[in-house]
Amino acid sequence: MRRIHPDIKDDPDIVQAYAYPEGRPWLRLNMVASADGAAWDKGLSGGLSGKADKRVFGVLRGLADVVLVGAATVRAEGYGPVRPRESWRELRAGRPAAAPLAIVSRGLDLDFGAPLFREAVSPTLVITCESAPADRREAAAEAGEVIVAGGERVDLAGAVAALHARGLTRVLCEGGPRLNAQLAAAGLVDELCLSVSPLLLGGDASRILDGEPSRERLRLGQVLEEEGVLFCRYTREM
């Protein structure tokens, strides 16, 4: 891997390249897209990902306090728990060996007996709203920890505040596109880490934001490259 912006450097320190800013909460989106903007290939993001992307993905998870994801992405991608890695030992000193998952779900259509809940190092968080079915909320509370934010729908600003109140201030969101769009519309996105895969896909795949409109000007802070894949790090202009 090499850095090609803002300078040229071979084999940059990836941990340093993606370090969180000190002294403030931070929410970053991490997404992969084809060169023509598709957020998935045949319904899954894995078809866009390669070795380098998976390496960056692992570092971002190791740095995060919590991994935020939408329920539809959990189901589509077959999510399991975040599992500890030996390479994270120093990164996570003083913290749990792996970040917990926080799943955003209004209807709670989740398998609470799955490894995602049963084998998690830290209890899996389920973020829902007051209108969620009571029996499903009870099942979620038995399997993990429930955060109720909002009435008829999940209030994402309240949800993120609840994560911060638990000391989970470095938030890594892995999508999907509808959750990303809602976070952006609420003004909650501080950073976008976008891997651009050298593929043209066409078709009806979503963009990385799909849903509510938003307009946020970003600053390009860094670009890494390996085997034609670009790893772009954008931050919100303050």
mmCIF file of N, CA, C and O in Angstrom, residues 149-189:
data_model
loop_
_atom_site.group_PDB
_atom_site.id
_atom_site.type_symbol
_atom_site.label_atom_id
_atom_site.label_comp_id
_atom_site.label_asym_id
_atom_site.label_seq_id
_atom_site.Cartn_x
_atom_site.Cartn_y
_atom_site.Cartn_z
ATOM 1 N N ALA A 149 -34.513 4.860 21.752
ATOM 2 C CA ALA A 149 -34.300 6.245 21.343
ATOM 3 C C ALA A 149 -35.373 6.614 20.325
ATOM 4 O O ALA A 149 -35.365 6.118 19.201
ATOM 5 N N GLY A 150 -36.312 7.450 20.732
ATOM 6 C CA GLY A 150 -37.363 7.865 19.814
ATOM 7 C C GLY A 150 -38.676 7.159 20.062
ATOM 8 O O GLY A 150 -38.728 6.137 20.761
ATOM 9 N N GLY A 151 -39.750 7.721 19.477
ATOM 10 C CA GLY A 151 -41.088 7.178 19.658
ATOM 11 C C GLY A 151 -41.505 6.254 18.547
ATOM 12 O O GLY A 151 -41.418 5.035 18.671
ATOM 13 N N GLU A 152 -41.949 6.808 17.424
ATOM 14 C CA GLU A 152 -42.406 6.000 16.299
ATOM 15 C C GLU A 152 -41.265 5.464 15.449
ATOM 16 O O GLU A 152 -41.414 4.463 14.766
ATOM 17 N N ARG A 153 -40.140 6.148 15.464
ATOM 18 C CA ARG A 153 -38.960 5.708 14.721
ATOM 19 C C ARG A 153 -37.728 5.999 15.550
ATOM 20 O O ARG A 153 -37.783 6.762 16.528
ATOM 21 N N VAL A 154 -36.620 5.384 15.190
ATOM 22 C CA VAL A 154 -35.389 5.566 15.959
ATOM 23 C C VAL A 154 -34.866 6.986 15.758
ATOM 24 O O VAL A 154 -34.710 7.460 14.630
ATOM 25 N N ASP A 155 -34.633 7.662 16.872
ATOM 26 C CA ASP A 155 -34.023 8.987 16.876
ATOM 27 C C ASP A 155 -32.506 8.784 16.919
ATOM 28 O O ASP A 155 -31.944 8.449 17.961
ATOM 29 N N LEU A 156 -31.854 8.968 15.780
ATOM 30 C CA LEU A 156 -30.429 8.644 15.702
ATOM 31 C C LEU A 156 -29.569 9.591 16.529
ATOM 32 O O LEU A 156 -28.547 9.172 17.084
ATOM 33 N N ALA A 157 -29.952 10.846 16.631
ATOM 34 C CA ALA A 157 -29.197 11.766 17.490
ATOM 35 C C ALA A 157 -29.246 11.288 18.938
ATOM 36 O O ALA A 157 -28.229 11.272 19.643
ATOM 37 N N GLY A 158 -30.436 10.866 19.381
ATOM 38 C CA GLY A 158 -30.559 10.324 20.731
ATOM 39 C C GLY A 158 -29.800 9.027 20.900
ATOM 40 O O GLY A 158 -29.207 8.770 21.955
ATOM 41 N N ALA A 159 -29.801 8.191 19.859
ATOM 42 C CA ALA A 159 -29.081 6.923 19.914
ATOM 43 C C ALA A 159 -27.575 7.147 20.047
ATOM 44 O O ALA A 159 -26.904 6.507 20.871
ATOM 45 N N VAL A 160 -27.043 8.056 19.240
ATOM 46 C CA VAL A 160 -25.607 8.338 19.305
ATOM 47 C C VAL A 160 -25.252 8.950 20.659
ATOM 48 O O VAL A 160 -24.225 8.615 21.259
ATOM 49 N N ALA A 161 -26.102 9.820 21.183
ATOM 50 C CA ALA A 161 -25.869 10.394 22.511
ATOM 51 C C ALA A 161 -25.842 9.306 23.586
ATOM 52 O O ALA A 161 -25.037 9.359 24.530
ATOM 53 N N ALA A 162 -26.719 8.306 23.441
ATOM 54 C CA ALA A 162 -26.746 7.200 24.404
ATOM 55 C C ALA A 162 -25.463 6.378 24.338
ATOM 56 O O ALA A 162 -24.959 5.904 25.366
ATOM 57 N N LEU A 163 -24.927 6.193 23.133
ATOM 58 C CA LEU A 163 -23.640 5.498 23.008
ATOM 59 C C LEU A 163 -22.541 6.300 23.692
ATOM 60 O O LEU A 163 -21.711 5.751 24.432
ATOM 61 N N HIS A 164 -22.529 7.613 23.462
ATOM 62 C CA HIS A 164 -21.517 8.464 24.096
ATOM 63 C C HIS A 164 -21.618 8.381 25.621
ATOM 64 O O HIS A 164 -20.593 8.358 26.317
ATOM 65 N N ALA A 165 -22.844 8.351 26.136
ATOM 66 C CA ALA A 165 -23.046 8.293 27.589
ATOM 67 C C ALA A 165 -22.477 7.011 28.182
ATOM 68 O O ALA A 165 -22.145 6.971 29.375
ATOM 69 N N ARG A 166 -22.350 5.980 27.354
ATOM 70 C CA ARG A 166 -21.745 4.715 27.791
ATOM 71 C C ARG A 166 -20.241 4.702 27.585
ATOM 72 O O ARG A 166 -19.597 3.669 27.764
ATOM 73 N N GLY A 167 -19.672 5.820 27.182
ATOM 74 C CA GLY A 167 -18.239 5.905 26.942
ATOM 75 C C GLY A 167 -17.824 5.428 25.566
ATOM 76 O O GLY A 167 -16.634 5.299 25.283
ATOM 77 N N LEU A 168 -18.800 5.178 24.699
ATOM 78 C CA LEU A 168 -18.537 4.681 23.345
ATOM 79 C C LEU A 168 -18.549 5.878 22.392
ATOM 80 O O LEU A 168 -19.525 6.141 21.699
ATOM 81 N N THR A 169 -17.461 6.619 22.389
ATOM 82 C CA THR A 169 -17.439 7.898 21.664
ATOM 83 C C THR A 169 -16.815 7.795 20.285
ATOM 84 O O THR A 169 -17.012 8.693 19.462
ATOM 85 N N ARG A 170 -16.063 6.735 20.016
ATOM 86 C CA ARG A 170 -15.488 6.527 18.682
ATOM 87 C C ARG A 170 -16.367 5.522 17.955
ATOM 88 O O ARG A 170 -16.231 4.317 18.114
ATOM 89 N N VAL A 171 -17.291 6.066 17.173
ATOM 90 C CA VAL A 171 -18.347 5.259 16.553
ATOM 91 C C VAL A 171 -17.983 4.987 15.097
ATOM 92 O O VAL A 171 -17.733 5.908 14.320
ATOM 93 N N LEU A 172 -17.968 3.716 14.738
ATOM 94 C CA LEU A 172 -17.724 3.286 13.360
ATOM 95 C C LEU A 172 -19.025 2.743 12.796
ATOM 96 O O LEU A 172 -19.546 1.734 13.282
ATOM 97 N N CYS A 173 -19.565 3.404 11.774
ATOM 98 C CA CYS A 173 -20.792 2.922 11.140
ATOM 99 C C CYS A 173 -20.444 2.190 9.854
ATOM 100 O O CYS A 173 -19.753 2.734 8.993
ATOM 101 N N GLU A 174 -20.955 0.961 9.728
ATOM 102 C CA GLU A 174 -20.716 0.141 8.539
ATOM 103 C C GLU A 174 -21.955 0.049 7.634
ATOM 104 O O GLU A 174 -22.027 -0.815 6.782
ATOM 105 N N GLY A 175 -22.895 0.963 7.829
ATOM 106 C CA GLY A 175 -24.069 1.010 6.947
ATOM 107 C C GLY A 175 -25.235 0.228 7.490
ATOM 108 O O GLY A 175 -25.293 -0.084 8.665
ATOM 109 N N GLY A 176 -26.161 -0.046 6.591
ATOM 110 C CA GLY A 176 -26.127 0.173 5.166
ATOM 111 C C GLY A 176 -26.502 1.571 4.707
ATOM 112 O O GLY A 176 -26.612 2.514 5.502
ATOM 113 N N PRO A 177 -26.728 1.682 3.380
ATOM 114 C CA PRO A 177 -26.979 2.983 2.777
ATOM 115 C C PRO A 177 -28.142 3.765 3.378
ATOM 116 O O PRO A 177 -28.076 4.993 3.446
ATOM 117 N N ARG A 178 -29.193 3.103 3.817
ATOM 118 C CA ARG A 178 -30.322 3.838 4.393
ATOM 119 C C ARG A 178 -29.949 4.420 5.754
ATOM 120 O O ARG A 178 -30.308 5.566 6.072
ATOM 121 N N LEU A 179 -29.258 3.654 6.568
ATOM 122 C CA LEU A 179 -28.796 4.184 7.852
ATOM 123 C C LEU A 179 -27.813 5.328 7.620
ATOM 124 O O LEU A 179 -27.868 6.364 8.296
ATOM 125 N N ASN A 180 -26.903 5.169 6.662
ATOM 126 C CA ASN A 180 -25.952 6.236 6.346
ATOM 127 C C ASN A 180 -26.682 7.527 5.990
ATOM 128 O O ASN A 180 -26.304 8.617 6.442
ATOM 129 N N ALA A 181 -27.725 7.406 5.155
ATOM 130 C CA ALA A 181 -28.474 8.580 4.722
ATOM 131 C C ALA A 181 -29.145 9.269 5.908
ATOM 132 O O ALA A 181 -29.163 10.504 6.003
ATOM 133 N N GLN A 182 -29.675 8.488 6.822
ATOM 134 C CA GLN A 182 -30.336 9.059 7.989
ATOM 135 C C GLN A 182 -29.338 9.761 8.902
ATOM 136 O O GLN A 182 -29.617 10.842 9.435
ATOM 137 N N LEU A 183 -28.174 9.169 9.080
ATOM 138 C CA LEU A 183 -27.136 9.797 9.896
ATOM 139 C C LEU A 183 -26.671 11.112 9.272
ATOM 140 O O LEU A 183 -26.492 12.117 9.967
ATOM 141 N N ALA A 184 -26.472 11.101 7.955
ATOM 142 C CA ALA A 184 -26.034 12.312 7.266
ATOM 143 C C ALA A 184 -27.092 13.406 7.356
ATOM 144 O O ALA A 184 -26.782 14.576 7.596
ATOM 145 N N ALA A 185 -28.366 13.035 7.173
ATOM 146 C CA ALA A 185 -29.449 14.014 7.236
ATOM 147 C C ALA A 185 -29.558 14.627 8.629
ATOM 148 O O ALA A 185 -29.961 15.791 8.773
ATOM 149 N N ALA A 186 -29.190 13.850 9.651
ATOM 150 C CA ALA A 186 -29.233 14.343 11.030
ATOM 151 C C ALA A 186 -27.975 15.121 11.410
ATOM 152 O O ALA A 186 -27.869 15.599 12.547
ATOM 153 N N GLY A 187 -27.031 15.252 10.485
ATOM 154 C CA GLY A 187 -25.801 15.995 10.758
ATOM 155 C C GLY A 187 -24.860 15.303 11.714
ATOM 156 O O GLY A 187 -24.080 15.956 12.416
ATOM 157 N N LEU A 188 -24.885 13.970 11.727
ATOM 158 C CA LEU A 188 -24.110 13.207 12.703
ATOM 159 C C LEU A 188 -22.804 12.637 12.148
ATOM 160 O O LEU A 188 -22.011 12.071 12.898
ATOM 161 N N VAL A 189 -22.575 12.762 10.851
ATOM 162 C CA VAL A 189 -21.393 12.148 10.228
ATOM 163 C C VAL A 189 -20.218 13.118 10.274
ATOM 164 O O VAL A 189 -20.282 14.221 9.738
#
